């Protein structure tokens, strides 16, 4: 950290498994696959969900490998924007940071609102709860409050919860797939699962519909930069943070394929699943396949997994907020870079993250398409931010100094595939998803993208060009505010030297 210009202030207590676990938990196939399953049923149906998962998983592995290589060279909480700044300059770092922040905040909103949807479905089966937009918003705020509280206890608890999350997700996928395979007397044929195409978007072009349907897989395969954001709290981060990214994508790809296949084989009534009174299509699959009691048990498995997922995402986002504030990029940076002297956690960054996520979900009170828009915000914010450091690494490949985890001669071809894929999906998910385009069904993701870029540009002109600056890589930076009672005395920066 000192060679990169920072004085270490976060507590380095995460091992390699815990670092992998945070990205695996954020990807969370039990969150992403299930919350957008109803979207997938209408935008291409089973064929697009299954084949799209395979193709997107392969392409995301290219992106993850390229990002892991740069992470190994620059393992800091700032992650993507720090890499872009070091490789391309201040403007590159500035806009990458704002895009990354938009995507991370959209991810919290998408994950926790999805959890609220499933919690509402469970409450409806158990107590007759009616999942209205207003009541779901109350549940959503409660979920955010829980995640804020857990993250305020420190990174050790976050690491423990993420480690438990890995086994919960793997066991949960195995349980759901096993139950849906063994209990129902009727299953759909293989031809239905892998070849049935359904278009209920209003668009006539099957190709356009199939491409829009990739949102399910691409949304699920996001958030693996969490390993990079937690690198300042990870031992041997140059290796373990990079490995955490790649391993999380690999295991999520395998688990998600079996989960989607198990759900789709078990569909009893396609139209009934789409129009379920629970508001959650997977819940209807559970009901039709295993009855009310079994459905409630499986829903609990999913809800707990989504709680793990949202908690990990809050941890990653708060570290990004902390790091961006440490470098003077956010309004009120001096407040948000504060580190709790008791827990070693950027507590104010945690609270800011959940507060903004709460605001992002407010349109769901008025628009039925708001949740899909939030997931698109996550993708078009965070996915370009993944590609920018990779692109700059390619652009400066002769001067780029790789870390101990690197792709060798494969770094350039892998990087170009990653950059081209990101450019493609960024444009794709700015397009309208349903036709006719209406206020209720409008894709607000490009609006959010334009707004955040406009905000970043305006704040750069007002303050950013003076306040935002990474430290000299040869000297330790001033320590963020910690509280006078625990401020270290006599902490000297280490000797300068090449990374």
XYZ file of C-alpha atoms in Angstrom:
499
model
C 0.000 0.000 0.000
C 2.803 2.419 0.807
C 4.445 1.760 -2.533
C 1.144 2.703 -4.162
C 1.057 5.873 -2.082
C -1.290 5.027 0.795
C -0.893 4.514 4.510
C -2.792 1.285 5.385
C -5.777 1.974 7.663
C -8.183 -0.897 6.928
C -7.708 -4.164 8.802
C -6.216 -6.938 6.647
C -8.144 -9.921 7.999
C -9.532 -11.684 4.905
C -7.878 -14.823 3.586
C -8.084 -16.154 0.009
C -11.320 -18.076 0.558
C -13.059 -15.092 2.165
C -11.999 -12.861 -0.731
C -13.343 -15.358 -3.284
C -16.478 -15.676 -1.176
C -17.323 -11.973 -1.343
C -17.429 -12.000 -5.171
C -19.207 -15.347 -5.287
C -21.789 -13.984 -2.845
C -22.293 -10.806 -4.865
C -22.745 -12.709 -8.126
C -25.227 -14.959 -6.265
C -27.016 -17.146 -8.773
C -29.818 -17.546 -6.232
C -30.360 -13.794 -6.464
C -29.690 -12.815 -10.078
C -31.065 -15.881 -11.841
C -34.239 -16.043 -9.782
C -35.146 -12.360 -9.536
C -34.978 -11.936 -13.336
C -36.384 -15.366 -14.179
C -39.786 -13.891 -15.032
C -38.077 -11.373 -17.335
C -36.349 -14.273 -19.078
C -39.616 -16.173 -19.588
C -40.940 -13.315 -21.742
C -37.730 -12.233 -23.514
C -36.719 -15.339 -25.400
C -37.935 -17.962 -22.971
C -36.067 -21.151 -22.025
C -33.815 -21.264 -25.096
C -32.400 -17.788 -24.546
C -32.037 -18.315 -20.801
C -30.077 -21.542 -21.176
C -27.913 -20.764 -24.192
C -27.550 -17.150 -23.138
C -26.197 -18.301 -19.784
C -23.562 -20.428 -21.491
C -22.442 -17.725 -23.943
C -22.490 -14.838 -21.471
C -20.594 -16.916 -18.916
C -17.800 -17.551 -21.407
C -17.557 -13.892 -22.365
C -17.633 -12.715 -18.750
C -14.737 -15.058 -18.002
C -12.688 -13.069 -20.535
C -13.663 -9.827 -18.788
C -12.939 -11.268 -15.355
C -9.523 -12.607 -16.382
C -8.534 -9.270 -17.910
C -9.678 -7.407 -14.816
C -7.933 -9.863 -12.500
C -4.628 -9.224 -14.259
C -4.864 -5.474 -13.661
C -6.096 -6.035 -10.097
C -2.924 -7.991 -9.355
C -0.891 -4.948 -10.322
C -3.029 -2.430 -8.392
C -4.736 -4.116 -5.393
C -6.527 -1.202 -3.691
C -10.048 -0.511 -2.418
C -10.458 2.030 -5.202
C -9.968 -0.850 -7.645
C -11.217 0.145 -11.115
C -10.798 3.909 -10.920
C -7.373 3.595 -9.285
C -6.250 1.286 -12.107
C -7.637 3.668 -14.755
C -5.983 6.681 -13.145
C -2.593 5.018 -12.888
C -2.755 3.707 -16.453
C -4.508 6.559 -18.259
C -4.502 9.697 -16.106
C -6.840 11.627 -13.818
C -9.764 12.036 -16.248
C -9.854 8.301 -16.945
C -9.836 7.568 -13.237
C -12.503 10.170 -12.507
C -15.098 8.879 -14.986
C -14.303 5.238 -14.274
C -14.914 5.888 -10.593
C -18.294 7.495 -11.184
C -19.394 4.687 -13.510
C -18.230 2.089 -11.008
C -20.081 3.870 -8.215
C -23.301 4.032 -10.259
C -23.092 0.326 -11.002
C -22.370 -0.667 -7.414
C -25.229 1.407 -6.024
C -27.551 -0.022 -8.683
C -26.414 -3.491 -7.655
C -27.372 -2.924 -4.012
C -30.790 -1.685 -5.122
C -31.310 -4.586 -7.518
C -30.212 -7.274 -5.067
C -32.060 -6.007 -2.016
C -35.254 -5.127 -3.881
C -35.197 -8.598 -5.394
C -34.850 -9.972 -1.870
C -37.878 -7.894 -0.849
C -39.891 -9.415 -3.711
C -39.101 -12.948 -2.553
C -39.724 -12.034 1.094
C -43.103 -10.637 0.037
C -43.939 -13.856 -1.780
C -43.019 -15.912 1.293
C -45.048 -13.649 3.583
C -47.999 -13.988 1.234
C -47.895 -17.784 1.488
C -47.314 -17.771 5.233
C -49.488 -14.900 6.499
C -51.547 -13.688 3.550
C -49.352 -10.618 3.051
C -50.284 -8.560 -0.025
C -47.122 -7.483 -1.901
C -48.107 -3.970 -3.021
C -45.447 -1.488 -4.212
C -45.704 0.392 -0.920
C -45.410 -2.669 1.300
C -42.502 -4.013 -0.745
C -40.718 -0.696 -0.310
C -41.039 -1.059 3.467
C -39.553 -4.562 3.296
C -36.794 -3.264 1.033
C -35.821 -0.514 3.478
C -35.730 -3.087 6.300
C -33.365 -5.277 4.270
C -31.102 -2.277 3.621
C -31.092 -1.447 7.328
C -30.090 -5.012 8.193
C -27.180 -4.917 5.755
C -26.011 -1.550 7.038
C -26.038 -2.877 10.607
C -24.090 -6.041 9.751
C -21.457 -4.082 7.853
C -20.936 -1.677 10.728
C -19.613 -4.531 12.896
C -16.394 -4.842 10.889
C -14.739 -6.823 8.122
C -14.223 -9.942 10.247
C -17.987 -10.507 10.472
C -18.358 -9.702 6.772
C -15.703 -12.321 5.965
C -17.385 -14.961 8.125
C -20.798 -14.304 6.563
C -19.356 -14.478 3.050
C -17.631 -17.777 3.802
C -20.912 -19.218 5.093
C -22.620 -17.758 2.018
C -20.531 -19.874 -0.372
C -21.673 -23.134 1.193
C -25.231 -21.877 1.574
C -25.387 -21.035 -2.141
C -23.884 -24.335 -3.279
C -26.050 -26.380 -0.925
C -29.092 -24.269 -1.802
C -28.665 -24.809 -5.540
C -28.177 -28.552 -4.965
C -31.281 -28.700 -2.751
C -33.527 -26.761 -5.148
C -32.398 -28.700 -8.214
C -32.649 -32.019 -6.360
C -36.140 -31.333 -5.022
C -37.410 -30.085 -8.389
C -35.986 -33.187 -10.056
C -37.204 -35.811 -7.582
C -40.601 -34.575 -6.368
C -42.676 -33.507 -9.422
C -44.212 -36.349 -11.430
C -43.994 -34.355 -14.652
C -40.987 -32.629 -16.217
C -40.553 -30.722 -19.448
C -38.594 -32.484 -22.196
C -35.051 -31.516 -23.116
C -36.293 -29.998 -26.370
C -38.508 -27.592 -24.434
C -35.701 -26.430 -22.143
C -33.118 -25.818 -24.858
C -35.144 -24.899 -27.949
C -38.386 -23.172 -26.879
C -38.385 -19.503 -27.867
C -40.968 -17.134 -26.364
C -41.429 -13.509 -27.393
C -43.800 -11.367 -25.364
C -41.897 -8.102 -25.692
C -43.844 -6.621 -28.613
C -40.742 -6.598 -30.830
C -40.928 -8.643 -34.019
C -37.248 -9.439 -34.476
C -36.301 -12.743 -32.766
C -32.645 -11.690 -32.795
C -33.393 -8.418 -30.993
C -35.492 -10.238 -28.393
C -32.791 -12.848 -27.850
C -30.167 -10.161 -27.317
C -32.346 -8.282 -24.824
C -32.905 -11.602 -23.046
C -29.186 -11.764 -22.263
C -29.887 -9.270 -19.474
C -30.673 -12.123 -17.063
C -27.235 -13.697 -17.398
C -25.272 -10.461 -17.736
C -26.937 -8.968 -14.654
C -26.179 -12.077 -12.618
C -22.535 -12.060 -13.759
C -21.740 -8.691 -12.214
C -20.194 -7.574 -8.971
C -17.070 -9.726 -9.125
C -15.007 -6.558 -8.707
C -15.904 -6.971 -5.021
C -12.712 -9.015 -4.613
C -10.723 -6.021 -5.838
C -12.562 -3.565 -3.584
C -11.799 -5.746 -0.543
C -8.133 -6.182 -1.527
C -6.828 -3.774 1.142
C -8.374 -6.114 3.707
C -7.074 -9.315 2.056
C -3.789 -11.064 2.779
C -1.433 -11.411 -0.221
C -3.930 -9.357 -2.222
C -1.804 -9.272 -5.393
C -2.617 -12.951 -5.866
C -5.705 -13.660 -3.779
C -7.857 -10.778 -5.040
C -7.139 -11.712 -8.664
C -7.857 -15.388 -8.051
C -11.016 -14.471 -6.173
C -12.451 -12.764 -9.274
C -11.813 -15.662 -11.649
C -12.887 -18.414 -9.269
C -16.123 -16.615 -8.397
C -17.109 -16.372 -12.070
C -16.196 -20.005 -12.765
C -18.177 -21.527 -9.899
C -21.141 -19.210 -10.468
C -21.256 -20.258 -14.117
C -21.534 -23.935 -13.192
C -24.018 -23.447 -10.349
C -26.223 -21.081 -12.351
C -26.516 -23.461 -15.277
C -27.843 -26.264 -13.093
C -30.178 -23.889 -11.259
C -31.752 -22.514 -14.462
C -32.060 -26.009 -15.912
C -33.680 -27.360 -12.733
C -36.248 -24.555 -12.661
C -37.121 -24.804 -16.337
C -37.499 -28.588 -16.397
C -39.927 -28.272 -13.463
C -42.318 -25.734 -15.063
C -45.816 -27.213 -14.941
C -47.853 -24.307 -16.381
C -45.877 -21.696 -18.354
C -48.624 -19.060 -18.422
C -49.455 -19.702 -14.769
C -45.827 -19.134 -13.789
C -45.716 -15.849 -15.703
C -48.974 -14.560 -14.180
C -48.443 -15.884 -10.680
C -50.316 -14.066 -7.896
C -47.159 -14.280 -5.764
C -45.440 -11.805 -8.104
C -42.398 -14.100 -8.216
C -42.356 -16.740 -11.010
C -39.879 -19.123 -9.279
C -42.214 -19.181 -6.264
C -45.000 -20.459 -8.522
C -42.696 -23.157 -9.901
C -42.008 -24.246 -6.320
C -45.747 -24.240 -5.512
C -46.713 -26.285 -8.567
C -43.874 -28.744 -8.067
C -43.746 -29.384 -4.312
C -46.807 -27.747 -2.724
C -47.164 -24.881 -0.246
C -44.954 -26.211 2.556
C -42.162 -27.206 0.223
C -42.397 -23.898 -1.643
C -42.056 -21.918 1.577
C -38.978 -23.930 2.579
C -37.311 -23.354 -0.798
C -38.191 -19.661 -0.708
C -36.475 -19.349 2.659
C -33.328 -20.877 1.165
C -33.420 -18.277 -1.624
C -34.160 -15.335 0.691
C -31.236 -16.147 2.996
C -28.932 -16.420 -0.035
C -30.126 -13.027 -1.269
C -29.483 -11.540 2.165
C -25.917 -12.857 1.996
C -25.578 -11.392 -1.493
C -26.813 -7.927 -0.555
C -24.606 -7.837 2.518
C -21.509 -8.571 0.424
C -22.492 -5.921 -2.116
C -22.868 -3.274 0.606
C -19.365 -4.182 1.829
C -17.878 -3.771 -1.656
C -19.726 -0.530 -2.395
C -18.793 1.068 0.920
C -15.096 0.379 0.204
C -15.460 2.059 -3.159
C -17.112 5.077 -1.515
C -14.350 5.150 1.105
C -11.556 4.998 -1.469
C -13.148 7.543 -3.829
C -13.581 9.910 -0.882
C -10.024 9.257 0.289
C -8.886 10.651 -3.054
C -11.210 13.672 -2.838
C -13.674 12.683 -5.570
C -17.051 12.857 -3.796
C -18.941 15.847 -2.423
C -18.205 15.896 1.300
C -15.252 13.534 0.902
C -13.848 14.403 4.333
C -16.977 12.948 5.922
C -17.265 9.754 3.861
C -13.612 8.653 4.195
C -13.925 8.374 7.969
C -12.849 4.979 9.383
C -14.360 3.790 12.656
C -11.618 3.575 15.297
C -13.452 0.694 16.976
C -14.177 -1.612 14.038
C -11.768 -0.395 11.350
C -14.791 -0.043 9.017
C -15.655 2.961 6.801
C -18.945 3.312 8.676
C -20.168 6.527 7.087
C -19.518 5.115 3.629
C -21.698 2.137 4.566
C -24.577 4.423 5.572
C -24.245 6.555 2.442
C -24.283 3.470 0.214
C -27.545 2.089 1.594
C -29.174 5.538 1.654
C -28.516 6.149 -2.048
C -29.647 2.601 -2.882
C -32.938 3.340 -1.125
C -33.460 6.399 -3.328
C -32.667 4.448 -6.525
C -35.578 2.062 -5.898
C -38.203 4.786 -5.364
C -39.428 4.636 -9.019
C -40.709 1.109 -8.279
C -43.582 2.800 -6.432
C -44.848 4.119 -9.763
C -43.477 1.859 -12.532
C -43.751 -1.885 -12.972
C -40.611 -1.798 -15.150
C -38.506 -0.060 -12.510
C -36.795 -3.231 -11.278
C -35.582 -4.193 -14.764
C -34.369 -0.595 -15.160
C -32.394 -0.808 -11.905
C -30.705 -3.991 -13.082
C -29.859 -2.293 -16.373
C -28.406 0.640 -14.410
C -26.170 -1.843 -12.627
C -24.939 -3.313 -15.909
C -24.363 -0.139 -17.927
C -22.669 1.484 -14.974
C -20.389 -1.243 -13.744
C -19.651 -3.162 -16.956
C -17.970 -0.251 -18.820
C -16.003 0.412 -15.646
C -14.660 -3.150 -15.890
C -13.478 -2.592 -19.446
C -11.733 0.764 -19.030
C -8.737 -0.536 -17.008
C -8.447 -3.486 -19.392
C -8.487 -1.150 -22.409
C -5.861 1.115 -20.846
C -3.711 -1.916 -20.038
C -3.875 -2.812 -23.755
C -3.200 0.744 -24.820
C -0.108 0.923 -22.614
C 0.899 -2.720 -22.845
C 4.570 -1.905 -23.387
C 4.799 0.018 -20.102
C 2.261 -1.952 -18.051
C 4.009 -3.803 -15.222
C 1.948 -6.894 -14.368
C 1.599 -8.281 -10.879
C 2.347 -11.875 -9.861
C -1.052 -13.057 -11.220
C -1.002 -12.392 -14.945
C -2.039 -13.867 -18.299
C 1.381 -13.649 -19.946
C 1.138 -13.477 -23.746
C -2.596 -14.196 -23.536
C -3.227 -10.864 -21.840
C -3.650 -8.910 -25.100
C -6.118 -11.217 -26.954
C -8.110 -11.852 -23.772
C -8.240 -8.126 -23.139
C -9.535 -7.244 -26.599
C -12.291 -9.854 -26.406
C -13.291 -8.421 -23.040
C -13.366 -4.822 -24.272
C -15.423 -5.654 -27.374
C -17.935 -7.665 -25.355
C -18.388 -4.863 -22.844
C -18.925 -2.305 -25.616
C -21.570 -4.576 -27.134
C -23.595 -5.206 -23.965
C -23.378 -1.559 -22.863
C -25.117 -0.436 -26.045
C -27.525 -3.381 -25.933
C -28.894 -2.665 -22.493
C -29.525 0.994 -23.262
C -32.110 -0.094 -25.850
C -35.861 -0.355 -25.110
C -36.855 -3.780 -23.823
C -40.581 -3.756 -24.613
C -42.815 -2.354 -27.331
C -44.704 -0.060 -27.557
C -42.413 2.166 -25.520
C -44.409 3.803 -22.727
C -43.711 5.748 -19.572
C -44.443 2.698 -17.423
C -42.225 0.373 -19.446
C -39.481 2.831 -20.353
C -35.864 1.726 -19.901
C -34.496 4.371 -17.546
C -30.968 2.956 -17.564
C -29.583 5.273 -20.294
C -31.167 8.239 -18.487
C -29.323 7.259 -15.311
C -26.094 6.856 -17.298
C -26.412 10.327 -18.854
C -27.253 11.874 -15.489
C -24.279 10.362 -13.691
C -21.893 11.375 -16.491
C -23.353 14.890 -16.433
C -22.961 14.998 -12.649
C -19.380 13.754 -12.915
C -18.585 16.380 -15.559
C -20.181 19.180 -13.556
C -18.486 18.166 -10.316
C -15.153 17.910 -12.107
C -15.521 21.530 -13.263
C -16.708 22.775 -9.869
C -14.352 20.903 -7.569
C -12.966 17.638 -8.883
C -10.086 19.016 -10.910
C -8.721 20.547 -7.704
C -9.807 18.069 -5.018
C -9.416 14.710 -6.793
C -5.868 13.416 -6.866
C -4.208 10.078 -6.241
C -1.150 10.153 -3.984
C 2.427 10.035 -5.166
C 3.147 6.303 -5.631
C 6.536 6.732 -4.012
C 5.234 8.295 -0.786
C 2.585 7.311 1.736
C -0.530 9.459 1.681
C -2.024 11.198 4.716
C -4.096 8.826 6.761
C -7.914 9.102 6.504
C -9.743 10.327 9.586
C -9.981 7.662 12.260
C -10.682 9.455 15.519
C -8.036 10.957 17.794
C -8.039 8.185 20.370
C -6.596 5.590 17.966
C -4.602 7.681 15.517
C -1.241 5.935 15.182
C 1.780 7.944 16.203
C 5.156 7.672 14.580
C 3.885 5.593 11.660
C 6.508 6.101 9.008
C 6.081 5.236 5.334
C 8.177 2.378 4.078
C 11.084 2.863 1.712
C 10.160 3.697 -1.880
C 10.801 1.126 -4.521
C 9.467 -0.396 -7.720
C 6.174 -2.285 -7.491
